Short mmCIF file of C-alpha atoms in Angstrom, two decimals:
data_model
loop_
_atom_site.label_atom_id
_atom_site.label_comp_id
_atom_site.label_asym_id
_atom_site.label_seq_id
_atom_site.Cartn_x
_atom_site.Cartn_y
_atom_site.Cartn_z
CA MET A 1 -0.37 21.09 -10.58
CA LYS A 2 2.23 22.34 -8.11
CA PRO A 3 2.07 21.25 -4.45
CA THR A 4 0.49 23.70 -2.02
CA ALA A 5 0.52 23.95 1.75
CA ASP A 6 -2.53 21.68 1.98
CA PHE A 7 -2.12 19.49 -1.11
CA ASN A 8 0.85 17.52 -2.38
CA PRO A 9 -0.16 15.18 -5.23
CA LYS A 10 2.78 12.85 -4.69
CA THR A 11 2.10 12.45 -0.97
CA VAL A 12 -1.64 11.92 -1.53
CA THR A 13 -0.90 9.23 -4.11
CA LYS A 14 1.65 7.45 -1.94
CA LYS A 15 -0.85 7.45 0.91
CA LEU A 16 -3.53 5.88 -1.30
CA LEU A 17 -1.05 3.26 -2.52
CA ARG A 18 0.00 2.26 0.99
CA GLU A 19 -3.49 2.32 2.51
CA GLY A 20 -5.34 0.55 -0.30
CA ARG A 21 -6.51 -2.96 0.54
CA SER A 22 -8.88 -3.57 -2.37
CA GLY A 23 -9.53 -2.01 -5.73
CA ALA A 24 -11.01 -2.35 -9.20
CA LEU A 25 -8.79 -4.23 -11.65
CA ALA A 26 -9.41 -3.69 -15.37
CA THR A 27 -8.05 -6.30 -17.79
CA LEU A 28 -8.56 -7.01 -21.50
CA LEU A 29 -10.59 -9.92 -22.82
CA PRO A 30 -8.66 -12.01 -25.37
CA GLY A 31 -9.89 -11.71 -28.93
CA SER A 32 -12.33 -8.82 -28.57
CA GLY A 33 -10.07 -6.65 -26.41
CA ASP A 34 -13.12 -5.53 -24.45
CA PRO A 35 -12.38 -4.20 -20.95
CA TYR A 36 -13.25 -6.47 -18.03
CA CYS A 37 -13.36 -5.09 -14.48
CA SER A 38 -13.20 -7.06 -11.24
CA LEU A 39 -12.69 -6.49 -7.53
CA VAL A 40 -9.35 -7.61 -6.11
CA ASN A 41 -7.49 -7.37 -2.83
CA VAL A 42 -4.12 -5.63 -2.99
CA ALA A 43 -0.94 -5.02 -1.03
CA THR A 44 2.30 -3.22 -1.87
CA ALA A 45 5.94 -4.15 -2.30
CA ALA A 46 8.63 -2.26 -0.42
CA ASP A 47 8.77 0.34 -3.20
CA GLY A 48 4.98 0.74 -3.32
CA SER A 49 4.32 -1.42 -6.39
CA PRO A 50 0.89 -3.09 -6.15
CA LEU A 51 0.78 -6.82 -5.38
CA LEU A 52 -1.99 -9.27 -6.22
CA LEU A 53 -2.82 -12.85 -5.30
CA ILE A 54 -5.08 -14.23 -8.02
CA SER A 55 -6.26 -17.59 -9.33
CA THR A 56 -5.99 -18.99 -12.85
CA LEU A 57 -9.67 -19.92 -12.48
CA ALA A 58 -10.58 -16.21 -12.48
CA ILE A 59 -11.37 -14.42 -15.73
CA HIS A 60 -9.05 -11.53 -14.88
CA THR A 61 -6.10 -13.92 -14.51
CA LYS A 62 -6.87 -15.58 -17.83
CA ASN A 63 -6.96 -12.11 -19.38
CA ILE A 64 -3.61 -11.19 -17.81
CA LEU A 65 -1.94 -14.35 -19.07
CA ALA A 66 -3.04 -13.38 -22.59
CA ASP A 67 -2.24 -9.65 -22.22
CA PRO A 68 -0.52 -8.33 -19.07
CA ARG A 69 -1.72 -4.74 -19.50
CA VAL A 70 -3.99 -3.64 -16.67
CA SER A 71 -5.42 -0.64 -14.88
CA LEU A 72 -6.03 -0.60 -11.13
CA MET A 73 -8.15 1.94 -9.26
CA LEU A 74 -7.75 2.54 -5.53
CA ASP A 75 -9.87 4.96 -3.52
CA GLU A 76 -10.16 6.25 0.03
CA ARG A 77 -13.26 4.15 0.86
CA LYS A 78 -14.68 6.80 3.18
CA GLU A 79 -18.30 7.24 4.20
CA GLY A 80 -20.46 9.48 2.04
CA ASP A 81 -20.23 10.27 -1.67
CA PRO A 82 -17.16 8.43 -3.02
CA LEU A 83 -16.86 10.97 -5.85
CA GLN A 84 -15.88 13.54 -3.24
CA ASP A 85 -12.90 11.46 -2.11
CA ALA A 86 -9.47 10.91 -3.62
CA ARG A 87 -8.70 8.01 -5.94
CA ILE A 88 -5.88 6.92 -8.19
CA MET A 89 -5.86 5.08 -11.50
CA LEU A 90 -2.69 3.04 -11.95
CA MET A 91 -1.79 1.92 -15.47
CA GLY A 92 0.82 -0.65 -16.35
CA SER A 93 1.35 -4.38 -16.56
CA VAL A 94 1.50 -7.30 -14.13
CA ALA A 95 3.73 -10.35 -14.03
CA LYS A 96 3.78 -13.48 -11.92
CA THR A 97 6.48 -13.59 -9.27
CA ASP A 98 7.89 -16.23 -6.93
CA ASP A 99 9.72 -13.65 -4.79
CA PRO A 100 9.30 -14.80 -1.16
CA ASP A 101 9.29 -11.18 0.00
CA VAL A 102 6.26 -10.48 -2.20
CA ARG A 103 4.48 -13.40 -0.56
CA ARG A 104 5.45 -12.20 2.92
CA ARG A 105 4.35 -8.60 2.36
CA TYR A 106 1.07 -9.58 0.73
CA LEU A 107 0.10 -11.96 3.53
CA THR A 108 1.13 -9.43 6.16
CA HIS A 109 -1.33 -6.97 4.62
CA GLN A 110 -3.95 -9.61 3.76
CA PRO A 111 -3.59 -12.27 6.51
CA GLU A 112 -6.90 -13.95 5.65
CA ALA A 113 -5.38 -14.98 2.30
CA GLU A 114 -3.01 -17.40 4.06
CA MET A 115 -5.65 -20.14 3.89
CA PHE A 116 -5.61 -20.30 0.08
CA ALA A 117 -2.23 -18.80 -0.86
CA GLY A 118 -0.79 -22.28 -1.23
CA PHE A 119 -3.48 -23.57 -3.60
CA ALA A 120 -2.06 -24.71 -6.95
CA ASP A 121 -4.21 -22.31 -8.98
CA PHE A 122 -3.15 -19.21 -6.99
CA ALA A 123 -0.03 -17.15 -7.61
CA PHE A 124 1.38 -13.76 -6.67
CA TYR A 125 1.69 -10.99 -9.24
CA GLN A 126 3.47 -7.64 -9.10
CA MET A 127 2.45 -4.56 -11.07
CA THR A 128 4.92 -2.42 -12.98
CA LEU A 129 3.57 1.10 -13.23
CA LYS A 130 3.53 3.01 -16.51
CA ALA A 131 1.41 6.01 -15.55
CA VAL A 132 -0.62 7.31 -12.61
CA HIS A 133 -3.74 9.51 -12.64
CA LEU A 134 -4.86 11.15 -9.40
CA VAL A 135 -8.30 12.64 -8.81
CA ALA A 136 -8.38 14.30 -5.40
CA GLY A 137 -11.39 16.59 -5.64
CA PHE A 138 -12.48 19.61 -7.66
CA GLY A 139 -9.53 21.11 -9.52
CA ARG A 140 -7.17 18.52 -8.13
CA ILE A 141 -6.60 16.20 -11.08
CA VAL A 142 -2.97 15.32 -11.72
CA ASP A 143 -1.04 12.97 -14.00
CA LEU A 144 2.06 11.54 -12.36
CA GLU A 145 5.02 9.41 -13.38
CA PRO A 146 5.91 6.16 -11.58
CA ALA A 147 9.04 7.81 -10.20
CA ASP A 148 6.82 10.42 -8.53
CA VAL A 149 4.97 7.89 -6.38
CA LEU A 150 7.20 4.84 -5.94
CA THR A 151 9.69 4.68 -3.08
CA PRO A 152 13.37 4.20 -4.00
CA THR A 153 14.87 1.33 -2.03
CA ASP A 154 18.31 0.77 -3.58
CA ASP A 155 19.96 3.00 -0.98
CA ALA A 156 18.02 1.45 1.91
CA ALA A 157 18.77 -2.26 1.48
CA GLU A 158 19.58 -2.70 5.17
CA LEU A 159 16.26 -1.23 6.27
CA VAL A 160 14.25 -3.20 3.70
CA ALA A 161 15.94 -6.46 4.70
CA ALA A 162 15.23 -5.79 8.39
CA GLU A 163 11.50 -5.18 7.89
CA PRO A 164 10.30 -8.62 9.14
CA ASP A 165 12.26 -8.20 12.38
CA ILE A 166 11.10 -4.59 12.76
CA LEU A 167 7.43 -5.58 12.44
CA ALA A 168 7.81 -8.50 14.84
CA HIS A 169 9.53 -6.30 17.41
CA MET A 170 7.01 -3.47 17.13
CA ASN A 171 3.98 -5.74 17.43
CA ALA A 172 5.37 -7.90 20.23
CA ASP A 173 7.09 -5.27 22.37
CA HIS A 174 5.53 -1.95 21.36
CA ALA A 175 1.90 -2.69 20.58
CA GLU A 176 0.76 0.24 22.73
CA THR A 177 3.06 2.56 20.80
CA CYS A 178 1.55 1.38 17.50
CA ARG A 179 -1.88 2.19 18.92
CA LEU A 180 -0.72 5.68 19.92
CA TYR A 181 0.78 6.30 16.49
CA ALA A 182 -2.62 5.57 14.95
CA THR A 183 -4.87 7.31 17.47
CA ARG A 184 -2.76 10.28 18.56
CA LEU A 185 -0.76 11.09 15.41
CA LEU A 186 -3.27 10.06 12.74
CA GLY A 187 -6.57 10.62 14.56
CA ALA A 188 -7.76 7.03 14.09
CA PRO A 189 -10.33 5.30 16.31
CA ASP A 190 -8.99 3.24 19.19
CA GLY A 191 -8.22 -0.44 18.67
CA GLU A 192 -5.50 -3.04 18.44
CA TRP A 193 -3.48 -1.41 15.67
CA ARG A 194 -0.57 -3.43 14.27
CA CYS A 195 2.49 -2.40 12.32
CA VAL A 196 2.31 -4.17 8.93
CA GLY A 197 4.88 -2.33 6.84
CA CYS A 198 7.98 -0.18 7.05
CA ASP A 199 9.72 1.47 4.11
CA PRO A 200 12.21 4.36 3.86
CA GLU A 201 9.40 6.90 3.75
CA GLY A 202 6.81 5.71 6.23
CA LEU A 203 5.18 3.23 8.57
CA GLU A 204 2.03 1.23 7.76
CA LEU A 205 -0.50 0.53 10.51
CA GLN A 206 -3.54 -1.71 10.25
CA LEU A 207 -6.68 -2.51 12.24
CA GLU A 208 -8.63 -5.37 10.67
CA ARG A 209 -8.99 -4.14 7.05
CA THR A 210 -8.40 -0.46 7.76
CA ALA A 211 -4.88 0.70 6.94
CA LEU A 212 -3.07 3.97 7.64
CA TRP A 213 0.26 5.30 6.42
CA LEU A 214 2.37 7.41 8.77
CA PRO A 215 4.98 9.25 6.67
CA PHE A 216 8.38 10.12 8.08
CA ARG A 217 9.64 13.69 7.90
CA ALA A 218 12.70 12.52 5.96
CA ARG A 219 13.85 9.34 4.23
CA LEU A 220 15.35 6.69 6.50
CA LEU A 221 18.01 4.30 5.23
CA SER A 222 18.92 2.08 8.19
CA PRO A 223 17.33 0.37 11.20
CA GLY A 224 19.35 2.64 13.48
CA ALA A 225 17.90 5.78 11.94
CA LEU A 226 14.42 4.24 12.11
CA ARG A 227 14.84 3.45 15.79
CA GLN A 228 15.52 7.10 16.59
CA VAL A 229 12.55 8.34 14.57
CA LEU A 230 10.17 5.79 16.10
CA LYS A 231 11.27 6.91 19.55
CA GLN A 232 10.69 10.57 18.67
CA MET A 233 7.24 9.81 17.23
CA ALA A 234 6.33 7.81 20.33
CA GLU A 235 7.22 10.80 22.52
CA GLU A 236 5.12 13.07 20.31
CA ALA A 237 2.19 10.66 20.47
CA ARG A 238 2.31 10.43 24.27
CA ALA A 239 2.43 14.20 24.53
CA ALA A 240 -0.46 14.74 22.09
#
């Protein structure tokens, strides 16, 4: 399906990836190969790859250690009939990771997990996508490749490395601007919105467990370029 003025499958999928905070994880039971589905909390890496924090005491983790193939479904979690809303099915495999940036990003998105992230039975896992299936309403069913929905970061190393400082600065010195981004530019309800993620293609905002993704008009590769865009968006939000 080709993008239209009101529907771009890649953008819809990226939005669901960045805004998802929990989803249904399907794994395979050892021996029988029967599917097993469980509810998990999720976050994303800088490129949009899903991140998990799971315990070896859980059946889904035992399944993954025997066979890393998984499927993860994320949906909009709106009020009303969920079948009327968009959702994505992500297929691929997961692997344990000790990358400190994975830990940082996950706990930034899921701060309540800090209390058990250090337990011996818990570990962080990152998903490698193999295929993506988007259902976004009647007649809007699209199969996508990982390259269609992941965010390239190789050319934006400076911006990716600066993310912790960017988030700290935005939340400490520009909390009101974060609130305006959410309420004025994205139509969100008022509240103490925080900036929890920044990648070359957009800004992630969060209020409790509600997350929003504010895409940039063009890819940004450096903190300097980001600074100019954030200033422009702040002016637009104040004028809205």
